[in-house]
């Protein structure tokens, strides 16, 4: 395995969430590997090559799940490739080991230590790592309280002399359940939720719980599936979208209308031009400036585009108070998604 380097290395804005858990403020999301519905099939070797490109350009954190099709297996092949063919770049001598983040997404049922440990060991085997840096737990049915058993057993796995899991996070848990879990199980590090200029639900009750228990958010949907971009300025409501884009278009229409979204795009474009960046950079920085947000997950479009340098510009976009006031003035013309969809993660239950 590559060795961790806890000392300084020239990677952009590394955030330390906890001792032995640190990563850049932009993470690489592997959800597109979950189904061919999201994009055209890409050869495994091409995906591994893309992962190497992300890694050697400083995007060292990778987010996946046991339900994302072959994501964990392909990640394991990527890890093996680093052993046999170490990357060569201007950062190569400073690159730490990739930060491996996966999700445990069981069907509700028995969550004994035997069941939980077997699931973790299966992920470890596929990912070709000795331990998981951050395992993020998702549960479909709050009425089945065995999610507390699962999290308690994951916590026990972190306490072993050679832990299989270093840190525990959650995925799409609402504010009430996050508070319940944090009050019973110590050291819950993260919660992964949808968060964007359109979907500001994490700015409310979720933020208060995060601050109370020192939980950080990992956010997805920050670019609304690519709809928050210059490409859609002045365009009619798009058709023939990917399933991801259909989901975020629904959020846009629940918030307001396509016409109101056009007003927002025009404003974001003006702000982006002022800061010499893109609408996506502004959208990302809006979320990253929230003190309870650790990182934004950038969904990898394997075989299509990487936009690594463009994504890093998000960290350099310093939004002014005037910029934020203008954004908020348009946001307030729409509806609050918590009044329509519910709290964070409620759309999955």
Coordinates of C-alpha atoms in Angstrom, one line a residue:
X1 CA 0.0 0.0 0.0
X2 CA 1.1 3.6 -0.5
X3 CA 2.0 5.2 2.8
X4 CA 0.0 8.0 4.3
X5 CA 1.8 11.3 4.7
X6 CA 0.2 13.2 7.5
X7 CA 2.6 16.1 7.0
X8 CA 2.1 18.9 4.6
X9 CA 1.7 18.1 0.9
X10 CA 0.8 20.6 -1.9
X11 CA -2.8 19.5 -2.5
X12 CA -5.5 22.1 -2.6
X13 CA -7.4 22.8 0.6
X14 CA -7.1 19.5 2.5
X15 CA -9.7 19.4 5.3
X16 CA -9.1 17.3 8.4
X17 CA -12.5 15.9 9.5
X18 CA -11.0 13.8 12.3
X19 CA -7.6 12.4 13.2
X20 CA -6.6 10.0 10.3
X21 CA -9.5 11.3 8.2
X22 CA -8.6 14.0 5.8
X23 CA -9.3 14.7 2.1
X24 CA -9.7 17.5 -0.4
X25 CA -12.8 19.6 -0.5
X26 CA -13.7 18.1 -3.8
X27 CA -14.3 14.3 -3.9
X28 CA -14.7 12.0 -6.9
X29 CA -18.1 10.2 -7.0
X30 CA -18.4 6.8 -8.6
X31 CA -22.2 6.6 -8.7
X32 CA -22.3 6.7 -12.5
X33 CA -20.9 3.1 -12.4
X34 CA -24.1 1.9 -10.7
X35 CA -26.1 1.4 -14.0
X36 CA -25.7 1.8 -17.7
X37 CA -28.8 4.1 -17.5
X38 CA -26.6 6.9 -16.4
X39 CA -24.1 6.9 -19.3
X40 CA -22.8 4.6 -22.0
X41 CA -20.8 1.6 -20.8
X42 CA -17.1 2.4 -20.5
X43 CA -14.4 -0.2 -20.5
X44 CA -12.9 -1.0 -17.1
X45 CA -9.4 -0.1 -18.2
X46 CA -10.6 3.4 -19.3
X47 CA -12.3 3.9 -15.9
X48 CA -9.1 3.0 -14.1
X49 CA -7.2 5.4 -16.3
X50 CA -9.6 8.2 -15.4
X51 CA -9.3 7.4 -11.7
X52 CA -5.5 7.6 -12.0
X53 CA -5.9 11.0 -13.7
X54 CA -8.1 12.3 -10.9
X55 CA -5.7 10.9 -8.3
X56 CA -2.5 12.2 -9.7
X57 CA -4.1 15.7 -10.0
X58 CA -4.9 15.9 -6.3
X59 CA -8.4 14.5 -6.2
X60 CA -7.4 11.7 -3.8
X61 CA -10.9 11.1 -2.2
X62 CA -13.2 8.5 -3.8
X63 CA -16.8 8.0 -2.9
X64 CA -18.6 4.8 -3.8
X65 CA -21.1 2.2 -2.4
X66 CA -21.7 -1.5 -2.2
X67 CA -24.7 -0.9 -4.5
X68 CA -23.0 1.1 -7.2
X69 CA -22.6 -1.9 -9.5
X70 CA -18.9 -2.7 -10.1
X71 CA -17.6 0.5 -8.5
X72 CA -15.9 -1.2 -5.5
X73 CA -14.3 -3.8 -7.8
X74 CA -13.1 -1.3 -10.3
X75 CA -11.7 0.8 -7.5
X76 CA -9.8 -2.3 -6.3
X77 CA -8.3 -2.6 -9.7
X78 CA -7.3 1.0 -9.5
X79 CA -5.6 0.5 -6.1
X80 CA -3.7 -2.5 -7.6
X81 CA -2.6 -0.4 -10.5
X82 CA -1.0 2.1 -8.2
X83 CA 1.1 -0.7 -6.7
X84 CA 2.3 -2.0 -10.0
X85 CA 2.6 1.3 -11.9
X86 CA 2.9 4.3 -9.5
X87 CA 1.7 7.6 -11.0
X88 CA 4.1 10.2 -12.3
X89 CA 3.1 13.8 -11.9
X90 CA 4.3 17.0 -10.3
X91 CA 2.5 15.9 -7.1
X92 CA 3.6 12.3 -7.2
X93 CA 6.2 12.5 -4.5
X94 CA 3.7 14.0 -2.1
X95 CA 0.5 12.0 -2.9
X96 CA -0.9 10.2 0.1
X97 CA -2.8 7.0 -0.2
X98 CA -6.2 7.4 -1.8
X99 CA -9.0 8.0 0.7
X100 CA -11.4 5.1 0.4
X101 CA -15.1 6.0 1.1
X102 CA -17.8 3.5 0.5
X103 CA -21.4 3.0 1.7
X104 CA -23.1 0.1 3.5
X105 CA -26.6 0.0 2.1
X106 CA -28.3 -3.1 3.5
X107 CA -32.0 -4.1 3.2
X108 CA -33.6 -3.7 6.6
X109 CA -33.2 -6.9 8.6
X110 CA -30.9 -8.5 11.1
X111 CA -27.9 -6.2 11.8
X112 CA -25.9 -8.5 14.1
X113 CA -22.1 -8.1 14.3
X114 CA -21.8 -11.1 12.1
X115 CA -23.9 -9.6 9.3
X116 CA -22.3 -6.2 9.5
X117 CA -18.7 -7.5 9.6
X118 CA -19.4 -9.8 6.6
X119 CA -20.6 -6.8 4.6
X120 CA -17.6 -4.8 5.5
X121 CA -15.2 -7.6 4.7
X122 CA -16.9 -8.1 1.3
X123 CA -16.3 -4.4 0.5
X124 CA -12.7 -4.6 1.6
X125 CA -12.1 -7.6 -0.6
X126 CA -13.6 -5.9 -3.6
X127 CA -11.7 -2.6 -2.9
X128 CA -8.3 -4.2 -2.3
X129 CA -7.7 -2.2 0.8
X130 CA -6.9 -3.2 4.4
X131 CA -9.4 -0.8 5.9
X132 CA -12.1 1.6 4.9
X133 CA -11.4 5.2 5.7
X134 CA -15.0 6.2 5.9
X135 CA -18.0 3.8 5.7
X136 CA -21.3 5.7 5.2
X137 CA -24.4 3.9 6.3
X138 CA -27.8 4.2 4.7
X139 CA -31.1 2.8 5.9
X140 CA -34.3 2.7 3.9
X141 CA -37.0 2.4 6.7
X142 CA -36.9 4.5 9.9
X143 CA -39.7 2.4 11.4
X144 CA -37.2 -0.5 11.6
X145 CA -34.9 0.6 14.4
X146 CA -32.3 -1.9 13.7
X147 CA -30.3 0.8 12.0
X148 CA -29.1 1.6 15.5
X149 CA -27.7 -2.0 15.8
X150 CA -25.9 -1.6 12.5
X151 CA -24.3 1.7 13.5
X152 CA -23.3 0.4 17.0
X153 CA -21.6 -2.6 15.4
X154 CA -19.8 -0.5 12.8
X155 CA -18.6 1.6 15.8
X156 CA -17.2 -1.6 17.4
X157 CA -15.3 -2.4 14.3
X158 CA -13.5 1.0 14.6
X159 CA -12.2 0.0 18.1
X160 CA -10.3 -3.0 17.0
X161 CA -6.5 -3.0 17.2
X162 CA -6.4 -3.3 13.4
X163 CA -9.7 -1.8 12.5
X164 CA -11.6 -2.8 9.4
X165 CA -13.2 0.6 9.5
X166 CA -11.5 3.9 10.5
X167 CA -14.5 6.2 10.6
X168 CA -18.3 6.1 10.4
X169 CA -20.6 8.4 8.4
X170 CA -24.2 8.4 7.3
X171 CA -25.9 8.8 4.0
X172 CA -29.3 10.7 3.6
X173 CA -30.3 10.6 7.2
X174 CA -32.6 13.4 8.3
X175 CA -32.0 15.8 11.1
X176 CA -34.0 13.9 13.8
X177 CA -32.4 10.6 13.0
X178 CA -28.9 12.2 12.9
X179 CA -29.5 13.6 16.3
X180 CA -30.8 10.3 17.6
X181 CA -27.8 8.4 16.3
X182 CA -25.2 10.9 17.5
X183 CA -26.7 10.9 21.0
X184 CA -26.2 7.1 21.1
X185 CA -23.0 6.4 19.1
X186 CA -20.0 8.6 19.4
X187 CA -17.8 10.0 16.6
X188 CA -20.2 10.0 13.7
X189 CA -18.1 12.0 11.3
X190 CA -20.2 12.8 8.3
X191 CA -23.7 12.8 6.7
X192 CA -24.0 12.7 2.9
X193 CA -26.9 14.7 1.6
X194 CA -28.2 16.7 -1.4
X195 CA -27.2 20.3 -1.2
X196 CA -27.3 23.1 -3.9
X197 CA -28.3 26.6 -4.5
X198 CA -31.7 25.2 -5.4
X199 CA -31.9 22.6 -2.5
X200 CA -30.9 24.5 0.6
X201 CA -32.5 22.1 3.1
X202 CA -29.1 21.4 4.8
X203 CA -28.9 25.1 5.8
X204 CA -31.8 24.7 8.4
X205 CA -32.3 22.1 11.1
X206 CA -29.5 19.9 9.7
X207 CA -26.9 22.6 10.2
X208 CA -27.8 22.9 13.9
X209 CA -27.5 19.2 14.5
X210 CA -24.2 19.1 12.7
X211 CA -22.8 21.9 14.8
X212 CA -24.0 20.3 18.0
X213 CA -22.3 17.0 17.3
X214 CA -19.4 18.2 15.1
X215 CA -20.7 16.3 12.0
X216 CA -19.6 17.4 8.6
X217 CA -21.6 17.2 5.4
X218 CA -20.5 15.6 2.2
X219 CA -22.8 17.0 -0.5
X220 CA -24.0 15.7 -3.9
X221 CA -26.3 17.2 -6.5
X222 CA -24.5 20.5 -6.1
X223 CA -24.4 21.0 -9.8
X224 CA -28.0 19.8 -10.3
X225 CA -26.8 17.1 -12.6
X226 CA -25.1 19.6 -14.8
X227 CA -28.2 21.8 -15.2
X228 CA -26.4 24.6 -13.3
X229 CA -24.2 25.5 -16.3
X230 CA -23.9 28.1 -19.0
X231 CA -25.2 25.4 -21.5
X232 CA -28.8 25.9 -20.4
X233 CA -29.0 29.8 -20.4
X234 CA -31.8 30.9 -22.7
X235 CA -32.8 27.4 -23.5
X236 CA -36.3 25.8 -23.2
X237 CA -37.0 23.2 -20.6
X238 CA -34.7 20.3 -21.6
X239 CA -35.8 17.0 -22.9
X240 CA -34.1 13.6 -23.2
X241 CA -32.3 14.0 -19.9
X242 CA -30.4 11.3 -18.0
X243 CA -32.2 9.9 -14.9
X244 CA -29.9 12.0 -12.8
X245 CA -30.8 15.2 -14.7
X246 CA -34.5 14.3 -14.5
X247 CA -34.3 14.1 -10.8
X248 CA -32.7 17.5 -10.5
X249 CA -35.0 19.1 -13.0
X250 CA -37.9 17.9 -10.7
X251 CA -36.2 19.7 -7.8
X252 CA -35.9 22.9 -9.9
X253 CA -39.6 22.8 -10.8
X254 CA -40.6 22.0 -7.2
X255 CA -38.5 25.1 -6.1
X256 CA -39.9 27.4 -8.8
X257 CA -40.2 27.2 -12.5
X258 CA -37.9 26.9 -15.5
X259 CA -38.3 30.7 -16.0
X260 CA -37.2 31.4 -12.5
X261 CA -34.3 29.0 -13.0
X262 CA -33.3 31.0 -16.1
X263 CA -33.2 34.2 -13.9
X264 CA -30.9 32.3 -11.5
X265 CA -28.6 31.1 -14.3
X266 CA -28.3 34.7 -15.6
X267 CA -27.3 35.9 -12.2
X268 CA -24.9 33.1 -11.6
X269 CA -23.3 33.7 -15.0
X270 CA -22.8 37.4 -14.2
X271 CA -21.2 36.4 -10.8
X272 CA -19.0 33.8 -12.6
X273 CA -17.8 36.3 -15.2
X274 CA -16.9 38.7 -12.4
X275 CA -14.7 36.1 -10.7
X276 CA -13.4 34.6 -14.0
X277 CA -14.9 31.2 -13.4
X278 CA -17.9 29.1 -14.3
X279 CA -21.5 28.8 -13.0
X280 CA -20.5 25.4 -11.7
X281 CA -17.6 26.9 -9.7
X282 CA -20.0 29.5 -8.2
X283 CA -22.5 26.7 -7.3
X284 CA -19.8 24.6 -5.7
X285 CA -18.4 27.5 -3.7
X286 CA -21.8 28.5 -2.4
X287 CA -22.1 25.1 -0.8
X288 CA -18.4 24.8 0.3
X289 CA -18.5 28.1 2.2
X290 CA -21.0 26.6 4.6
X291 CA -19.1 25.9 7.8
X292 CA -20.7 22.4 8.3
X293 CA -19.8 21.3 4.8
X294 CA -16.5 19.3 4.4
X295 CA -16.6 18.5 0.7
X296 CA -18.6 18.5 -2.5
X297 CA -18.8 15.2 -4.4
X298 CA -18.1 15.7 -8.1
X299 CA -19.8 12.9 -10.1
X300 CA -17.2 11.3 -12.5
X301 CA -18.4 11.1 -16.1
X302 CA -16.1 8.2 -17.1
X303 CA -15.2 8.3 -20.8
X304 CA -16.9 11.7 -21.3
X305 CA -15.1 14.5 -19.4
X306 CA -13.1 15.1 -16.3
X307 CA -12.9 18.9 -15.9
X308 CA -10.3 18.5 -13.1
X309 CA -8.6 21.9 -13.5
X310 CA -12.0 23.6 -13.9
X311 CA -13.4 22.0 -10.8
X312 CA -10.4 23.1 -8.7
X313 CA -11.2 26.7 -9.6
X314 CA -14.2 26.4 -7.3
X315 CA -11.8 26.8 -4.4
X316 CA -10.5 30.1 -5.7
X317 CA -13.9 31.7 -6.2
X318 CA -14.4 34.1 -3.3
X319 CA -18.0 35.0 -3.3
X320 CA -18.7 38.4 -1.8
X321 CA -21.5 39.4 0.6
X322 CA -23.1 41.2 -2.3
X323 CA -22.9 38.1 -4.5
X324 CA -24.6 36.1 -1.7
X325 CA -27.3 38.7 -1.2
X326 CA -28.1 38.6 -4.9
X327 CA -28.3 34.8 -4.9
X328 CA -30.5 34.8 -1.9
X329 CA -32.9 37.4 -3.5
X330 CA -33.5 34.9 -6.3
X331 CA -33.7 31.9 -4.1
X332 CA -36.4 33.5 -2.0
X333 CA -38.6 33.9 -5.1
X334 CA -39.0 30.1 -5.1
X335 CA -40.4 27.7 -2.6
X336 CA -38.5 26.0 0.2
X337 CA -38.0 22.3 -0.7
X338 CA -38.4 21.2 3.0
X339 CA -42.0 22.3 2.7
X340 CA -42.5 20.1 -0.3
X341 CA -40.1 17.2 -0.1
X342 CA -39.4 17.1 3.6
X343 CA -36.1 17.1 5.4
X344 CA -32.8 15.9 3.9
X345 CA -33.1 12.3 2.6
X346 CA -36.9 12.2 2.9
X347 CA -37.1 11.8 -0.9
X348 CA -35.6 8.3 -0.4
X349 CA -38.2 7.0 2.0

